[in-house]
């Protein structure tokens, strides 16, 4: 019996191993949809920059999350060094923005200010979704910078415009961006750039800490609190409150994010529930369960250029004032 059992085990294990090997071999042949450049963080010989010091840094803010993701603030990176590293990677940054209805009035300032401050010196491809391509203003784009205008259907509710973005982004990444871009950022249009936003923001999955909640306790966050919604976060849980107005990362990670949020928005809609802050609520739930690999401080999505707060030493990107009742299609 022992001899029989021994042979049985050998045969079983061999078959088991063979079937595993087969699976592994098959995986080798699956071509990834999006290839990620893995150039390493190469520096150039002779490059001079300020000495990094272990005992000197920002002490007024946290610059790392509890899962060891960097939180980017002014003073936590060296722009010369970081540009030099990432310029060697020959990257393309896809950047999406939506302007439907009266929000087309924000396009010009958004794009013109991006030309001055956003990934300067890098290849940037803007994708502008609008229901009125004819009213997109002429903006002079710099070398290696381009704009593609994509027509979308008008919608009557601002909530639907805001939420629908997840699906449009998912499809854009799937259908247009493979092989065309390395990273993507998805931004609100009623905004302007006022300071540098560059390669320090690049990461696999990037969230921006919301400008109104960076100092609040987690129970004050405006997470969705109804268990019926897939965006539900119970009291006592949560890391940060993230802005819906800006997020990004690699194509693969942002594709999974937008696909998941789109699916959850659809399931909520089928159950007749709309999360309190629409896709922003679902984004917050996603980031709770899928921690961002890099966090951008509220310098990267500030309340407005004239608003101050103690830890904000530079405003890089901020909301522009708007009269909600006047610009939105519904109140
Ligand atoms: C917050 C978020 C926003 C979004 C929204 C949730 C921040 C700072 N802002 O902003 O990102 O999550 O809540 O509903 O995190 N849009 C149009 N036409 C319209 C209405 C909206 O094109 O008629 C687009 C446009 O790109 C705009 C975006 O949708 O930037 C978000 O709408 P919003 O700016 O009115 O939302 P808001 O300010 O409440």
mmCIF file of C-alpha atoms and ligand atoms in Angstrom:
data_model
loop_
_atom_site.group_PDB
_atom_site.id
_atom_site.type_symbol
_atom_site.label_atom_id
_atom_site.label_comp_id
_atom_site.label_asym_id
_atom_site.label_seq_id
_atom_site.Cartn_x
_atom_site.Cartn_y
_atom_site.Cartn_z
ATOM 1 C CA UNK A 1 0.000 0.000 0.000
ATOM 2 C CA UNK A 2 2.870 2.367 0.925
ATOM 3 C CA UNK A 3 4.544 1.816 -2.464
ATOM 4 C CA UNK A 4 1.249 2.447 -4.251
ATOM 5 C CA UNK A 5 0.653 5.606 -2.224
ATOM 6 C CA UNK A 6 4.195 6.849 -2.984
ATOM 7 C CA UNK A 7 3.689 6.432 -6.768
ATOM 8 C CA UNK A 8 0.242 7.938 -6.579
ATOM 9 C CA UNK A 9 1.720 11.041 -4.882
ATOM 10 C CA UNK A 10 4.503 11.339 -7.449
ATOM 11 C CA UNK A 11 2.059 11.083 -10.346
ATOM 12 C CA UNK A 12 -0.406 13.461 -8.699
ATOM 13 C CA UNK A 13 2.250 16.046 -7.863
ATOM 14 C CA UNK A 14 3.804 15.830 -11.305
ATOM 15 C CA UNK A 15 0.428 16.343 -12.921
ATOM 16 C CA UNK A 16 -0.270 19.187 -10.541
ATOM 17 C CA UNK A 17 3.093 20.802 -11.280
ATOM 18 C CA UNK A 18 2.624 20.288 -14.992
ATOM 19 C CA UNK A 19 -0.759 21.944 -14.890
ATOM 20 C CA UNK A 20 0.753 24.864 -12.928
ATOM 21 C CA UNK A 21 3.612 25.117 -15.402
ATOM 22 C CA UNK A 22 1.185 25.158 -18.260
ATOM 23 C CA UNK A 23 -0.695 27.985 -16.660
ATOM 24 C CA UNK A 24 2.506 29.926 -16.111
ATOM 25 C CA UNK A 25 3.625 29.301 -19.704
ATOM 26 C CA UNK A 26 0.231 30.522 -20.941
ATOM 27 C CA UNK A 27 0.530 33.675 -18.842
ATOM 28 C CA UNK A 28 3.878 34.386 -20.486
ATOM 29 C CA UNK A 29 2.119 34.627 -23.812
ATOM 30 C CA UNK A 30 -0.616 37.027 -22.665
ATOM 31 C CA UNK A 31 0.387 40.369 -24.100
ATOM 32 C CA UNK A 32 -0.196 43.157 -21.591
ATOM 33 C CA UNK A 33 -2.551 45.855 -22.878
ATOM 34 C CA UNK A 34 -0.413 48.645 -21.499
ATOM 35 C CA UNK A 35 3.303 48.469 -21.216
ATOM 36 C CA UNK A 36 4.923 50.479 -18.483
ATOM 37 C CA UNK A 37 8.360 51.915 -19.135
ATOM 38 C CA UNK A 38 10.687 50.719 -16.435
ATOM 39 C CA UNK A 39 13.668 52.961 -16.888
ATOM 40 C CA UNK A 40 14.615 53.147 -13.204
ATOM 41 C CA UNK A 41 15.372 56.464 -11.524
ATOM 42 C CA UNK A 42 18.551 57.235 -13.428
ATOM 43 C CA UNK A 43 20.540 60.324 -12.635
ATOM 44 C CA UNK A 44 23.088 62.059 -14.859
ATOM 45 C CA UNK A 45 26.775 62.160 -13.949
ATOM 46 C CA UNK A 46 27.846 65.564 -12.670
ATOM 47 C CA UNK A 47 24.341 66.824 -11.937
ATOM 48 C CA UNK A 48 24.490 69.316 -9.069
ATOM 49 C CA UNK A 49 21.655 69.830 -6.609
ATOM 50 C CA UNK A 50 21.141 70.582 -2.942
ATOM 51 C CA UNK A 51 22.303 67.849 -0.584
ATOM 52 C CA UNK A 52 19.398 65.788 0.769
ATOM 53 C CA UNK A 53 19.531 65.727 4.589
ATOM 54 C CA UNK A 54 18.107 63.004 6.741
ATOM 55 C CA UNK A 55 17.443 65.336 9.667
ATOM 56 C CA UNK A 56 16.119 68.311 7.706
ATOM 57 C CA UNK A 57 12.703 68.415 6.065
ATOM 58 C CA UNK A 58 9.132 69.617 6.521
ATOM 59 C CA UNK A 59 8.153 69.177 10.158
ATOM 60 C CA UNK A 60 4.789 70.972 9.984
ATOM 61 C CA UNK A 61 3.102 68.388 7.743
ATOM 62 C CA UNK A 62 3.166 64.613 7.245
ATOM 63 C CA UNK A 63 5.116 63.764 4.113
ATOM 64 C CA UNK A 64 4.447 60.039 4.241
ATOM 65 C CA UNK A 65 1.206 58.081 4.702
ATOM 66 C CA UNK A 66 0.819 55.136 7.120
ATOM 67 C CA UNK A 67 1.309 52.781 4.136
ATOM 68 C CA UNK A 68 4.568 54.529 3.193
ATOM 69 C CA UNK A 69 3.324 56.523 0.217
ATOM 70 C CA UNK A 70 4.976 59.909 -0.199
ATOM 71 C CA UNK A 71 2.788 62.986 0.339
ATOM 72 C CA UNK A 72 4.130 65.716 -1.932
ATOM 73 C CA UNK A 73 4.447 69.213 -0.486
ATOM 74 C CA UNK A 74 6.674 72.137 -1.379
ATOM 75 C CA UNK A 75 10.055 71.353 0.193
ATOM 76 C CA UNK A 76 9.790 67.563 -0.154
ATOM 77 C CA UNK A 77 11.367 67.280 -3.622
ATOM 78 C CA UNK A 78 14.083 68.865 -5.725
ATOM 79 C CA UNK A 79 12.612 70.029 -9.035
ATOM 80 C CA UNK A 80 15.951 70.045 -10.896
ATOM 81 C CA UNK A 81 16.777 66.509 -9.840
ATOM 82 C CA UNK A 82 13.331 65.083 -10.422
ATOM 83 C CA UNK A 83 13.016 66.670 -13.878
ATOM 84 C CA UNK A 84 16.412 65.354 -14.860
ATOM 85 C CA UNK A 85 15.451 61.814 -13.804
ATOM 86 C CA UNK A 86 12.062 61.721 -15.517
ATOM 87 C CA UNK A 87 13.097 63.524 -18.725
ATOM 88 C CA UNK A 88 15.302 60.531 -19.507
ATOM 89 C CA UNK A 89 12.230 58.317 -19.600
ATOM 90 C CA UNK A 90 10.748 60.058 -22.676
ATOM 91 C CA UNK A 91 7.268 60.091 -21.168
ATOM 92 C CA UNK A 92 3.898 61.179 -22.496
ATOM 93 C CA UNK A 93 1.365 62.450 -19.976
ATOM 94 C CA UNK A 94 -2.252 62.178 -21.140
ATOM 95 C CA UNK A 95 -4.441 64.758 -19.417
ATOM 96 C CA UNK A 96 -8.214 64.759 -19.564
ATOM 97 C CA UNK A 97 -10.671 67.511 -18.902
ATOM 98 C CA UNK A 98 -14.433 67.875 -19.441
ATOM 99 C CA UNK A 99 -16.240 71.071 -20.414
ATOM 100 C CA UNK A 100 -19.954 70.730 -21.083
ATOM 101 C CA UNK A 101 -22.610 73.434 -21.156
ATOM 102 C CA UNK A 102 -21.405 76.715 -19.691
ATOM 103 C CA UNK A 103 -18.168 75.166 -18.444
ATOM 104 C CA UNK A 104 -16.620 75.788 -21.896
ATOM 105 C CA UNK A 105 -15.837 79.285 -20.560
ATOM 106 C CA UNK A 106 -13.122 77.761 -18.348
ATOM 107 C CA UNK A 107 -11.178 76.023 -21.148
ATOM 108 C CA UNK A 108 -8.977 78.945 -22.242
ATOM 109 C CA UNK A 109 -7.555 79.796 -18.816
ATOM 110 C CA UNK A 110 -7.145 76.121 -17.972
ATOM 111 C CA UNK A 111 -5.091 75.372 -21.099
ATOM 112 C CA UNK A 112 -3.133 78.632 -21.141
ATOM 113 C CA UNK A 113 -2.130 78.277 -17.511
ATOM 114 C CA UNK A 114 -1.229 74.610 -18.107
ATOM 115 C CA UNK A 115 1.144 75.758 -20.828
ATOM 116 C CA UNK A 116 2.986 77.837 -18.243
ATOM 117 C CA UNK A 117 3.081 75.461 -15.281
ATOM 118 C CA UNK A 118 1.973 71.895 -16.026
ATOM 119 C CA UNK A 119 4.668 69.349 -16.943
ATOM 120 C CA UNK A 120 6.705 72.028 -18.680
ATOM 121 C CA UNK A 121 9.295 70.422 -20.968
ATOM 122 C CA UNK A 122 7.418 67.090 -21.103
ATOM 123 C CA UNK A 123 5.216 65.643 -23.840
ATOM 124 C CA UNK A 124 1.625 66.323 -22.809
ATOM 125 C CA UNK A 125 -1.491 65.304 -24.745
ATOM 126 C CA UNK A 126 -4.709 66.953 -23.567
ATOM 127 C CA UNK A 127 -8.029 65.251 -24.280
ATOM 128 C CA UNK A 128 -10.933 67.664 -23.985
ATOM 129 C CA UNK A 129 -14.447 66.219 -23.825
ATOM 130 C CA UNK A 130 -17.136 68.723 -24.730
ATOM 131 C CA UNK A 131 -20.654 68.905 -26.133
ATOM 132 C CA UNK A 132 -19.683 72.045 -28.123
ATOM 133 C CA UNK A 133 -16.454 71.458 -30.067
ATOM 134 C CA UNK A 134 -17.169 74.647 -32.054
ATOM 135 C CA UNK A 135 -16.706 76.802 -28.968
ATOM 136 C CA UNK A 136 -13.266 75.463 -28.027
ATOM 137 C CA UNK A 137 -10.983 78.520 -28.181
ATOM 138 C CA UNK A 138 -7.751 78.661 -30.121
ATOM 139 C CA UNK A 139 -4.891 78.129 -27.664
ATOM 140 C CA UNK A 140 -1.284 78.213 -28.781
ATOM 141 C CA UNK A 141 0.308 74.963 -27.628
ATOM 142 C CA UNK A 142 4.039 74.578 -27.111
ATOM 143 C CA UNK A 143 6.338 72.067 -28.708
ATOM 144 C CA UNK A 144 5.440 68.463 -27.847
ATOM 145 C CA UNK A 145 2.068 69.500 -26.528
ATOM 146 C CA UNK A 146 -1.206 68.709 -28.252
ATOM 147 C CA UNK A 147 -4.945 68.895 -27.792
ATOM 148 C CA UNK A 148 -7.578 66.441 -29.020
ATOM 149 C CA UNK A 149 -11.212 67.532 -28.792
ATOM 150 C CA UNK A 150 -13.776 64.758 -28.331
ATOM 151 C CA UNK A 151 -17.482 65.383 -28.757
ATOM 152 C CA UNK A 152 -19.817 64.028 -26.110
ATOM 153 C CA UNK A 153 -23.553 64.186 -25.642
ATOM 154 C CA UNK A 154 -25.037 67.080 -23.606
ATOM 155 C CA UNK A 155 -26.546 66.149 -20.258
ATOM 156 C CA UNK A 156 -29.146 67.991 -18.202
ATOM 157 C CA UNK A 157 -27.891 67.306 -14.693
ATOM 158 C CA UNK A 158 -24.469 68.439 -13.422
ATOM 159 C CA UNK A 159 -24.380 65.302 -11.301
ATOM 160 C CA UNK A 160 -24.639 63.149 -14.462
ATOM 161 C CA UNK A 161 -21.918 65.165 -16.212
ATOM 162 C CA UNK A 162 -19.625 64.702 -13.259
ATOM 163 C CA UNK A 163 -20.353 60.977 -12.829
ATOM 164 C CA UNK A 164 -20.268 60.099 -16.530
ATOM 165 C CA UNK A 165 -16.606 61.075 -16.601
ATOM 166 C CA UNK A 166 -15.574 57.710 -15.145
ATOM 167 C CA UNK A 167 -17.029 55.786 -18.088
ATOM 168 C CA UNK A 168 -15.567 58.166 -20.676
ATOM 169 C CA UNK A 169 -12.125 57.888 -19.084
ATOM 170 C CA UNK A 170 -12.330 54.103 -18.932
ATOM 171 C CA UNK A 171 -13.152 53.935 -22.658
ATOM 172 C CA UNK A 172 -10.531 56.532 -23.609
ATOM 173 C CA UNK A 173 -7.799 54.515 -21.903
ATOM 174 C CA UNK A 174 -9.070 51.293 -23.453
ATOM 175 C CA UNK A 175 -9.540 52.571 -26.990
ATOM 176 C CA UNK A 176 -7.089 55.415 -27.531
ATOM 177 C CA UNK A 177 -4.253 55.533 -25.057
ATOM 178 C CA UNK A 178 -2.498 52.162 -25.284
ATOM 179 C CA UNK A 179 0.959 52.860 -26.691
ATOM 180 C CA UNK A 180 0.189 56.604 -26.774
ATOM 181 C CA UNK A 181 0.801 57.628 -23.163
ATOM 182 C CA UNK A 182 2.600 56.482 -20.028
ATOM 183 C CA UNK A 183 0.636 58.319 -17.351
ATOM 184 C CA UNK A 184 -2.758 59.994 -17.190
ATOM 185 C CA UNK A 185 -4.159 62.784 -15.021
ATOM 186 C CA UNK A 186 -7.882 63.544 -14.925
ATOM 187 C CA UNK A 187 -8.675 67.122 -13.914
ATOM 188 C CA UNK A 188 -11.619 69.484 -13.363
ATOM 189 C CA UNK A 189 -11.839 72.353 -15.861
ATOM 190 C CA UNK A 190 -13.027 75.182 -13.579
ATOM 191 C CA UNK A 191 -9.466 75.515 -12.384
ATOM 192 C CA UNK A 192 -6.148 77.188 -13.177
ATOM 193 C CA UNK A 193 -2.496 76.388 -12.694
ATOM 194 C CA UNK A 194 -0.539 78.987 -10.703
ATOM 195 C CA UNK A 195 2.659 77.102 -9.886
ATOM 196 C CA UNK A 196 4.704 74.115 -10.936
ATOM 197 C CA UNK A 197 2.937 70.757 -11.331
ATOM 198 C CA UNK A 198 5.563 68.351 -12.635
ATOM 199 C CA UNK A 199 7.179 64.931 -12.508
ATOM 200 C CA UNK A 200 7.111 64.863 -8.696
ATOM 201 C CA UNK A 201 3.418 63.987 -9.097
ATOM 202 C CA UNK A 202 4.024 60.799 -11.109
ATOM 203 C CA UNK A 203 3.168 57.471 -9.554
ATOM 204 C CA UNK A 204 1.297 54.242 -10.138
ATOM 205 C CA UNK A 205 -1.896 55.507 -8.495
ATOM 206 C CA UNK A 206 -2.106 59.134 -7.424
ATOM 207 C CA UNK A 207 -4.727 60.818 -5.227
ATOM 208 C CA UNK A 208 -4.982 64.472 -4.220
ATOM 209 C CA UNK A 209 -5.976 65.453 -0.688
ATOM 210 C CA UNK A 210 -9.111 67.602 -0.815
ATOM 211 C CA UNK A 211 -8.506 71.282 0.071
ATOM 212 C CA UNK A 212 -11.438 71.555 2.489
ATOM 213 C CA UNK A 213 -10.741 68.438 4.558
ATOM 214 C CA UNK A 214 -6.964 68.124 5.009
ATOM 215 C CA UNK A 215 -7.246 69.145 8.653
ATOM 216 C CA UNK A 216 -10.525 67.396 9.494
ATOM 217 C CA UNK A 217 -11.132 64.259 11.519
ATOM 218 C CA UNK A 218 -12.288 61.251 9.489
ATOM 219 C CA UNK A 219 -15.773 61.428 10.944
ATOM 220 C CA UNK A 220 -16.196 64.905 9.445
ATOM 221 C CA UNK A 221 -15.321 63.676 5.949
ATOM 222 C CA UNK A 222 -18.255 63.803 3.555
ATOM 223 C CA UNK A 223 -18.004 60.116 2.690
ATOM 224 C CA UNK A 224 -21.158 58.288 1.625
ATOM 225 C CA UNK A 225 -22.696 57.063 4.886
ATOM 226 C CA UNK A 226 -25.644 55.003 3.594
ATOM 227 C CA UNK A 227 -24.864 51.256 3.537
ATOM 228 C CA UNK A 228 -27.134 50.845 0.471
ATOM 229 C CA UNK A 229 -24.514 52.566 -1.718
ATOM 230 C CA UNK A 230 -21.341 50.842 -2.901
ATOM 231 C CA UNK A 231 -19.499 54.054 -1.949
ATOM 232 C CA UNK A 232 -20.409 53.463 1.719
ATOM 233 C CA UNK A 233 -17.666 54.038 4.267
ATOM 234 C CA UNK A 234 -18.703 53.415 7.881
ATOM 235 C CA UNK A 235 -17.911 55.870 10.683
ATOM 236 C CA UNK A 236 -14.490 55.206 12.170
ATOM 237 C CA UNK A 237 -12.961 54.177 8.809
ATOM 238 C CA UNK A 238 -11.092 56.162 6.172
ATOM 239 C CA UNK A 239 -7.637 57.610 5.603
ATOM 240 C CA UNK A 240 -7.931 61.011 3.933
ATOM 241 C CA UNK A 241 -10.676 62.744 1.985
ATOM 242 C CA UNK A 242 -9.623 62.852 -1.665
ATOM 243 C CA UNK A 243 -10.683 65.404 -4.281
ATOM 244 C CA UNK A 244 -12.713 64.206 -7.246
ATOM 245 C CA UNK A 245 -11.193 67.083 -9.202
ATOM 246 C CA UNK A 246 -7.792 65.485 -9.736
ATOM 247 C CA UNK A 247 -6.418 61.956 -9.781
ATOM 248 C CA UNK A 248 -4.029 59.995 -11.966
ATOM 249 C CA UNK A 249 -1.398 57.341 -12.372
ATOM 250 C CA UNK A 250 -0.388 54.735 -14.920
ATOM 251 C CA UNK A 251 -2.862 53.769 -17.645
ATOM 252 C CA UNK A 252 -3.381 50.354 -16.102
ATOM 253 C CA UNK A 253 -4.111 51.611 -12.602
ATOM 254 C CA UNK A 254 -6.351 54.461 -13.695
ATOM 255 C CA UNK A 255 -8.179 52.097 -16.029
ATOM 256 C CA UNK A 256 -8.975 49.767 -13.118
ATOM 257 C CA UNK A 257 -10.011 52.745 -10.980
ATOM 258 C CA UNK A 258 -12.363 54.236 -13.602
ATOM 259 C CA UNK A 259 -13.813 50.838 -14.527
ATOM 260 C CA UNK A 260 -14.540 49.978 -10.885
ATOM 261 C CA UNK A 261 -16.079 53.376 -10.156
ATOM 262 C CA UNK A 262 -18.173 53.202 -13.351
ATOM 263 C CA UNK A 263 -19.442 49.725 -12.411
ATOM 264 C CA UNK A 264 -20.284 50.863 -8.873
ATOM 265 C CA UNK A 265 -22.036 54.006 -10.125
ATOM 266 C CA UNK A 266 -24.151 51.818 -12.442
ATOM 267 C CA UNK A 267 -25.054 49.370 -9.668
ATOM 268 C CA UNK A 268 -26.021 52.272 -7.393
ATOM 269 C CA UNK A 269 -28.159 53.766 -10.194
ATOM 270 C CA UNK A 270 -29.912 50.410 -10.704
ATOM 271 C CA UNK A 271 -30.658 50.440 -6.963
ATOM 272 C CA UNK A 272 -31.961 54.044 -7.191
ATOM 273 C CA UNK A 273 -29.240 55.535 -5.047
ATOM 274 C CA UNK A 274 -26.807 58.325 -5.942
ATOM 275 C CA UNK A 275 -23.822 58.775 -3.636
ATOM 276 C CA UNK A 276 -23.720 62.071 -1.769
ATOM 277 C CA UNK A 277 -20.778 63.418 -3.834
ATOM 278 C CA UNK A 278 -21.354 61.295 -6.910
ATOM 279 C CA UNK A 279 -18.121 59.899 -8.403
ATOM 280 C CA UNK A 280 -16.035 61.630 -5.723
ATOM 281 C CA UNK A 281 -17.687 59.368 -3.107
ATOM 282 C CA UNK A 282 -16.874 56.279 -5.181
ATOM 283 C CA UNK A 283 -13.323 57.504 -5.719
ATOM 284 C CA UNK A 284 -12.907 57.837 -1.955
ATOM 285 C CA UNK A 285 -14.163 54.298 -1.435
ATOM 286 C CA UNK A 286 -11.794 53.032 -4.134
ATOM 287 C CA UNK A 287 -8.805 54.770 -2.547
ATOM 288 C CA UNK A 288 -9.714 53.373 0.870
ATOM 289 C CA UNK A 289 -9.483 49.823 -0.493
ATOM 290 C CA UNK A 290 -6.749 50.459 -3.084
ATOM 291 C CA UNK A 291 -4.274 52.791 -1.420
ATOM 292 C CA UNK A 292 -2.690 55.375 -3.695
ATOM 293 C CA UNK A 293 1.042 54.905 -4.186
ATOM 294 C CA UNK A 294 1.539 58.671 -4.066
ATOM 295 C CA UNK A 295 -0.484 61.467 -2.490
ATOM 296 C CA UNK A 296 -0.449 65.074 -3.579
ATOM 297 C CA UNK A 297 -0.984 67.708 -0.911
ATOM 298 C CA UNK A 298 -3.773 70.276 -1.352
ATOM 299 C CA UNK A 299 -1.204 72.531 -3.101
ATOM 300 C CA UNK A 300 -2.255 70.447 -6.133
ATOM 301 C CA UNK A 301 -5.983 71.250 -5.802
ATOM 302 C CA UNK A 302 -6.440 74.374 -3.753
ATOM 303 C CA UNK A 303 -9.583 76.323 -2.832
ATOM 304 C CA UNK A 304 -8.676 79.430 -4.825
ATOM 305 C CA UNK A 305 -5.658 81.596 -5.476
ATOM 306 C CA UNK A 306 -6.655 84.167 -2.857
ATOM 307 C CA UNK A 307 -7.329 81.671 -0.067
ATOM 308 C CA UNK A 308 -4.547 81.039 2.422
ATOM 309 C CA UNK A 309 -3.891 78.334 5.020
ATOM 310 C CA UNK A 310 -0.843 77.734 7.184
ATOM 311 C CA UNK A 311 0.776 74.683 5.525
ATOM 312 C CA UNK A 312 0.215 75.912 1.963
ATOM 313 C CA UNK A 313 3.454 77.550 0.830
ATOM 314 C CA UNK A 314 2.571 77.498 -2.861
ATOM 315 C CA UNK A 315 -0.670 77.203 -4.806
ATOM 316 C CA UNK A 316 -0.046 75.036 -7.865
ATOM 317 C CA UNK A 317 -3.566 74.327 -9.100
ATOM 318 C CA UNK A 318 -6.787 75.814 -7.760
ATOM 319 C CA UNK A 319 -10.490 76.231 -8.339
ATOM 320 C CA UNK A 320 -11.548 79.444 -10.049
ATOM 321 C CA UNK A 321 -14.556 81.224 -8.552
ATOM 322 C CA UNK A 322 -17.894 80.326 -10.105
ATOM 323 C CA UNK A 323 -21.522 81.029 -9.462
ATOM 324 C CA UNK A 324 -22.899 77.501 -9.191
ATOM 325 C CA UNK A 325 -26.484 78.596 -9.847
ATOM 326 C CA UNK A 326 -25.436 80.377 -13.031
ATOM 327 C CA UNK A 327 -23.007 77.848 -14.591
ATOM 328 C CA UNK A 328 -24.736 74.575 -13.845
ATOM 329 C CA UNK A 329 -27.580 73.247 -16.023
ATOM 330 C CA UNK A 330 -29.639 72.445 -12.893
ATOM 331 C CA UNK A 331 -29.435 74.049 -9.469
HETATM 332 C C1 LIG B 1 -16.648 68.684 -6.544
HETATM 333 C C2 LIG B 1 -15.347 68.103 -6.999
HETATM 334 C C3 LIG B 1 -15.545 67.633 -8.442
HETATM 335 C C4 LIG B 1 -16.630 66.560 -8.519
HETATM 336 C C5 LIG B 1 -17.900 67.068 -7.840
HETATM 337 C C6 LIG B 1 -18.820 65.896 -7.508
HETATM 338 C C7 LIG B 1 -13.255 68.974 -6.039
HETATM 339 C C8 LIG B 1 -12.462 70.197 -5.717
HETATM 340 N N1 LIG B 1 -14.347 69.141 -6.833
HETATM 341 O O1 LIG B 1 -16.700 69.887 -7.329
HETATM 342 O O2 LIG B 1 -14.367 67.091 -8.995
HETATM 343 O O3 LIG B 1 -16.161 65.392 -7.872
HETATM 344 O O4 LIG B 1 -17.687 67.719 -6.599
HETATM 345 O O5 LIG B 1 -20.027 66.024 -8.084
HETATM 346 O O6 LIG B 1 -12.875 67.904 -5.663
HETATM 347 N N2 LIG B 1 -18.831 69.854 -15.574
HETATM 348 C C9 LIG B 1 -19.131 70.367 -16.831
HETATM 349 N N3 LIG B 1 -20.335 70.986 -17.024
HETATM 350 C C10 LIG B 1 -21.264 71.136 -16.021
HETATM 351 C C11 LIG B 1 -20.941 70.617 -14.746
HETATM 352 C C12 LIG B 1 -19.721 69.984 -14.547
HETATM 353 O O7 LIG B 1 -18.345 70.268 -17.765
HETATM 354 O O8 LIG B 1 -22.323 71.729 -16.279
HETATM 355 C C13 LIG B 1 -17.542 69.141 -15.378
HETATM 356 C C14 LIG B 1 -16.368 70.118 -15.308
HETATM 357 O O9 LIG B 1 -15.223 69.479 -15.811
HETATM 358 C C15 LIG B 1 -16.231 70.361 -13.824
HETATM 359 C C16 LIG B 1 -16.543 68.964 -13.274
HETATM 360 O O10 LIG B 1 -17.546 68.439 -14.148
HETATM 361 O O11 LIG B 1 -14.918 70.813 -13.526
HETATM 362 C C17 LIG B 1 -17.018 68.908 -11.827
HETATM 363 O O12 LIG B 1 -18.150 69.730 -11.625
HETATM 364 P P1 LIG B 1 -18.127 70.951 -10.606
HETATM 365 O O13 LIG B 1 -16.833 71.659 -10.730
HETATM 366 O O14 LIG B 1 -19.352 71.737 -10.784
HETATM 367 O O15 LIG B 1 -18.177 70.197 -9.236
HETATM 368 P P2 LIG B 1 -17.839 70.816 -7.759
HETATM 369 O O16 LIG B 1 -17.291 72.186 -7.889
HETATM 370 O O17 LIG B 1 -18.975 70.628 -6.843
#
